[in-house]
mmCIF file of C-alpha atoms in Angstrom:
data_model
loop_
_atom_site.group_PDB
_atom_site.id
_atom_site.type_symbol
_atom_site.label_atom_id
_atom_site.label_comp_id
_atom_site.label_asym_id
_atom_site.label_seq_id
_atom_site.Cartn_x
_atom_site.Cartn_y
_atom_site.Cartn_z
ATOM 1 C CA UNK A 1 165.865 -140.884 -238.647
ATOM 2 C CA UNK A 2 165.206 -144.532 -237.761
ATOM 3 C CA UNK A 3 162.032 -143.645 -235.841
ATOM 4 C CA UNK A 4 160.736 -141.539 -238.748
ATOM 5 C CA UNK A 5 161.405 -144.430 -241.159
ATOM 6 C CA UNK A 6 159.536 -146.850 -238.903
ATOM 7 C CA UNK A 7 156.627 -144.404 -238.722
ATOM 8 C CA UNK A 8 156.544 -144.119 -242.515
ATOM 9 C CA UNK A 9 156.655 -147.909 -242.910
ATOM 10 C CA UNK A 10 153.814 -148.236 -240.411
ATOM 11 C CA UNK A 11 151.789 -145.663 -242.362
ATOM 12 C CA UNK A 12 152.373 -147.522 -245.621
ATOM 13 C CA UNK A 13 151.310 -150.818 -244.039
ATOM 14 C CA UNK A 14 148.143 -149.190 -242.678
ATOM 15 C CA UNK A 15 147.427 -147.708 -246.108
ATOM 16 C CA UNK A 16 147.763 -151.101 -247.813
ATOM 17 C CA UNK A 17 145.490 -152.743 -245.247
ATOM 18 C CA UNK A 18 142.918 -149.975 -245.620
ATOM 19 C CA UNK A 19 143.174 -150.097 -249.401
ATOM 20 C CA UNK A 20 142.383 -153.806 -249.321
ATOM 21 C CA UNK A 21 139.316 -153.133 -247.143
ATOM 22 C CA UNK A 22 138.127 -150.393 -249.478
ATOM 23 C CA UNK A 23 138.784 -152.459 -252.604
ATOM 24 C CA UNK A 24 137.244 -155.609 -251.167
ATOM 25 C CA UNK A 25 134.062 -153.777 -250.239
ATOM 26 C CA UNK A 26 134.017 -151.750 -253.459
ATOM 27 C CA UNK A 27 133.549 -148.405 -251.754
ATOM 28 C CA UNK A 28 133.909 -146.188 -254.774
ATOM 29 C CA UNK A 29 131.834 -143.162 -253.801
ATOM 30 C CA UNK A 30 134.716 -141.352 -252.098
ATOM 31 C CA UNK A 31 136.574 -138.810 -254.239
ATOM 32 C CA UNK A 32 140.061 -139.649 -255.396
ATOM 33 C CA UNK A 33 142.546 -139.223 -252.569
ATOM 34 C CA UNK A 34 139.930 -139.841 -249.850
ATOM 35 C CA UNK A 35 138.458 -142.767 -247.970
ATOM 36 C CA UNK A 36 135.194 -143.432 -246.179
ATOM 37 C CA UNK A 37 135.202 -143.994 -242.425
ATOM 38 C CA UNK A 38 132.338 -144.731 -240.070
ATOM 39 C CA UNK A 39 132.636 -143.174 -236.628
ATOM 40 C CA UNK A 40 130.822 -143.970 -233.413
ATOM 41 C CA UNK A 41 130.699 -146.146 -230.333
ATOM 42 C CA UNK A 42 127.094 -147.283 -230.725
ATOM 43 C CA UNK A 43 125.194 -149.164 -233.412
ATOM 44 C CA UNK A 44 124.381 -145.878 -235.131
ATOM 45 C CA UNK A 45 127.584 -144.691 -236.765
ATOM 46 C CA UNK A 46 128.093 -141.633 -238.946
ATOM 47 C CA UNK A 47 129.825 -141.745 -242.310
ATOM 48 C CA UNK A 48 132.706 -139.358 -243.078
ATOM 49 C CA UNK A 49 135.009 -138.936 -246.051
ATOM 50 C CA UNK A 50 138.565 -138.061 -245.053
ATOM 51 C CA UNK A 51 141.753 -137.380 -247.028
ATOM 52 C CA UNK A 52 144.154 -140.300 -247.357
ATOM 53 C CA UNK A 53 146.887 -137.896 -246.180
ATOM 54 C CA UNK A 54 145.493 -138.364 -242.650
ATOM 55 C CA UNK A 55 146.980 -141.872 -242.635
ATOM 56 C CA UNK A 56 150.455 -140.378 -242.197
ATOM 57 C CA UNK A 57 149.636 -138.594 -238.944
ATOM 58 C CA UNK A 58 150.250 -140.293 -235.581
ATOM 59 C CA UNK A 59 146.989 -139.011 -234.061
ATOM 60 C CA UNK A 60 144.934 -140.587 -236.868
ATOM 61 C CA UNK A 61 147.066 -143.732 -236.672
ATOM 62 C CA UNK A 62 146.020 -143.988 -233.013
ATOM 63 C CA UNK A 63 142.383 -144.079 -234.156
ATOM 64 C CA UNK A 64 143.280 -146.742 -236.720
ATOM 65 C CA UNK A 65 144.973 -148.790 -234.011
ATOM 66 C CA UNK A 66 141.745 -148.724 -231.977
ATOM 67 C CA UNK A 67 139.819 -149.830 -235.054
ATOM 68 C CA UNK A 68 142.245 -152.681 -235.663
ATOM 69 C CA UNK A 69 142.049 -153.813 -232.033
ATOM 70 C CA UNK A 70 138.259 -153.859 -232.059
ATOM 71 C CA UNK A 71 137.459 -155.077 -235.568
ATOM 72 C CA UNK A 72 140.655 -156.357 -237.168
ATOM 73 C CA UNK A 73 140.125 -155.584 -240.820
ATOM 74 C CA UNK A 74 136.632 -157.032 -241.120
ATOM 75 C CA UNK A 75 134.545 -153.929 -240.569
ATOM 76 C CA UNK A 76 130.796 -154.378 -240.044
ATOM 77 C CA UNK A 77 129.784 -151.232 -241.926
ATOM 78 C CA UNK A 78 131.508 -152.303 -245.149
ATOM 79 C CA UNK A 79 134.099 -149.565 -244.729
ATOM 80 C CA UNK A 80 136.621 -148.594 -242.108
ATOM 81 C CA UNK A 81 134.870 -148.279 -238.741
ATOM 82 C CA UNK A 82 136.540 -146.161 -236.065
ATOM 83 C CA UNK A 83 135.215 -146.955 -232.570
ATOM 84 C CA UNK A 84 135.430 -143.555 -230.901
ATOM 85 C CA UNK A 85 132.965 -140.820 -230.077
ATOM 86 C CA UNK A 86 132.423 -138.127 -232.662
ATOM 87 C CA UNK A 87 133.882 -135.385 -230.463
ATOM 88 C CA UNK A 88 137.226 -137.206 -230.292
ATOM 89 C CA UNK A 89 137.135 -137.784 -234.062
ATOM 90 C CA UNK A 90 136.377 -134.081 -234.687
ATOM 91 C CA UNK A 91 139.201 -133.075 -232.374
ATOM 92 C CA UNK A 92 141.729 -135.197 -234.277
ATOM 93 C CA UNK A 93 140.499 -134.289 -237.753
ATOM 94 C CA UNK A 94 140.280 -130.554 -237.016
ATOM 95 C CA UNK A 95 143.912 -130.562 -235.884
ATOM 96 C CA UNK A 96 144.861 -132.466 -239.030
ATOM 97 C CA UNK A 97 142.916 -130.022 -241.231
ATOM 98 C CA UNK A 98 144.910 -127.170 -239.710
ATOM 99 C CA UNK A 99 148.180 -129.064 -240.211
ATOM 100 C CA UNK A 100 147.562 -129.811 -243.894
#
C-alpha cells in the first residue's frame, strides 16, 4: 500500500508541474481532460494530444522523467516535450489506450 501511495503522490506532483507548464504557456487548444505533448529526438517534433489519465501510468511517467531530465520544466516547444522517438511513444500510448 505504501508503494501505491508513493506512486499516486508522484503522479499528482507530475500533474501539478505539467499543469503549471500548460497554464504558463496558455496552451488551450487541447480538449478538456487532455494535454498537448511534442514528441521527437530531433528539431522536428510532432504534436500529440493525450488524455491526462496517462499521467497515472508508470510507463508514461518514465517518458515524463526523461523529459524532466532533458528539459526541466522549461520546454522549448511551449508545451511538454518528450525526447523519445515516435515508435517508443506509440508503443507506450497504444498500451495505455488498451488499458483505459
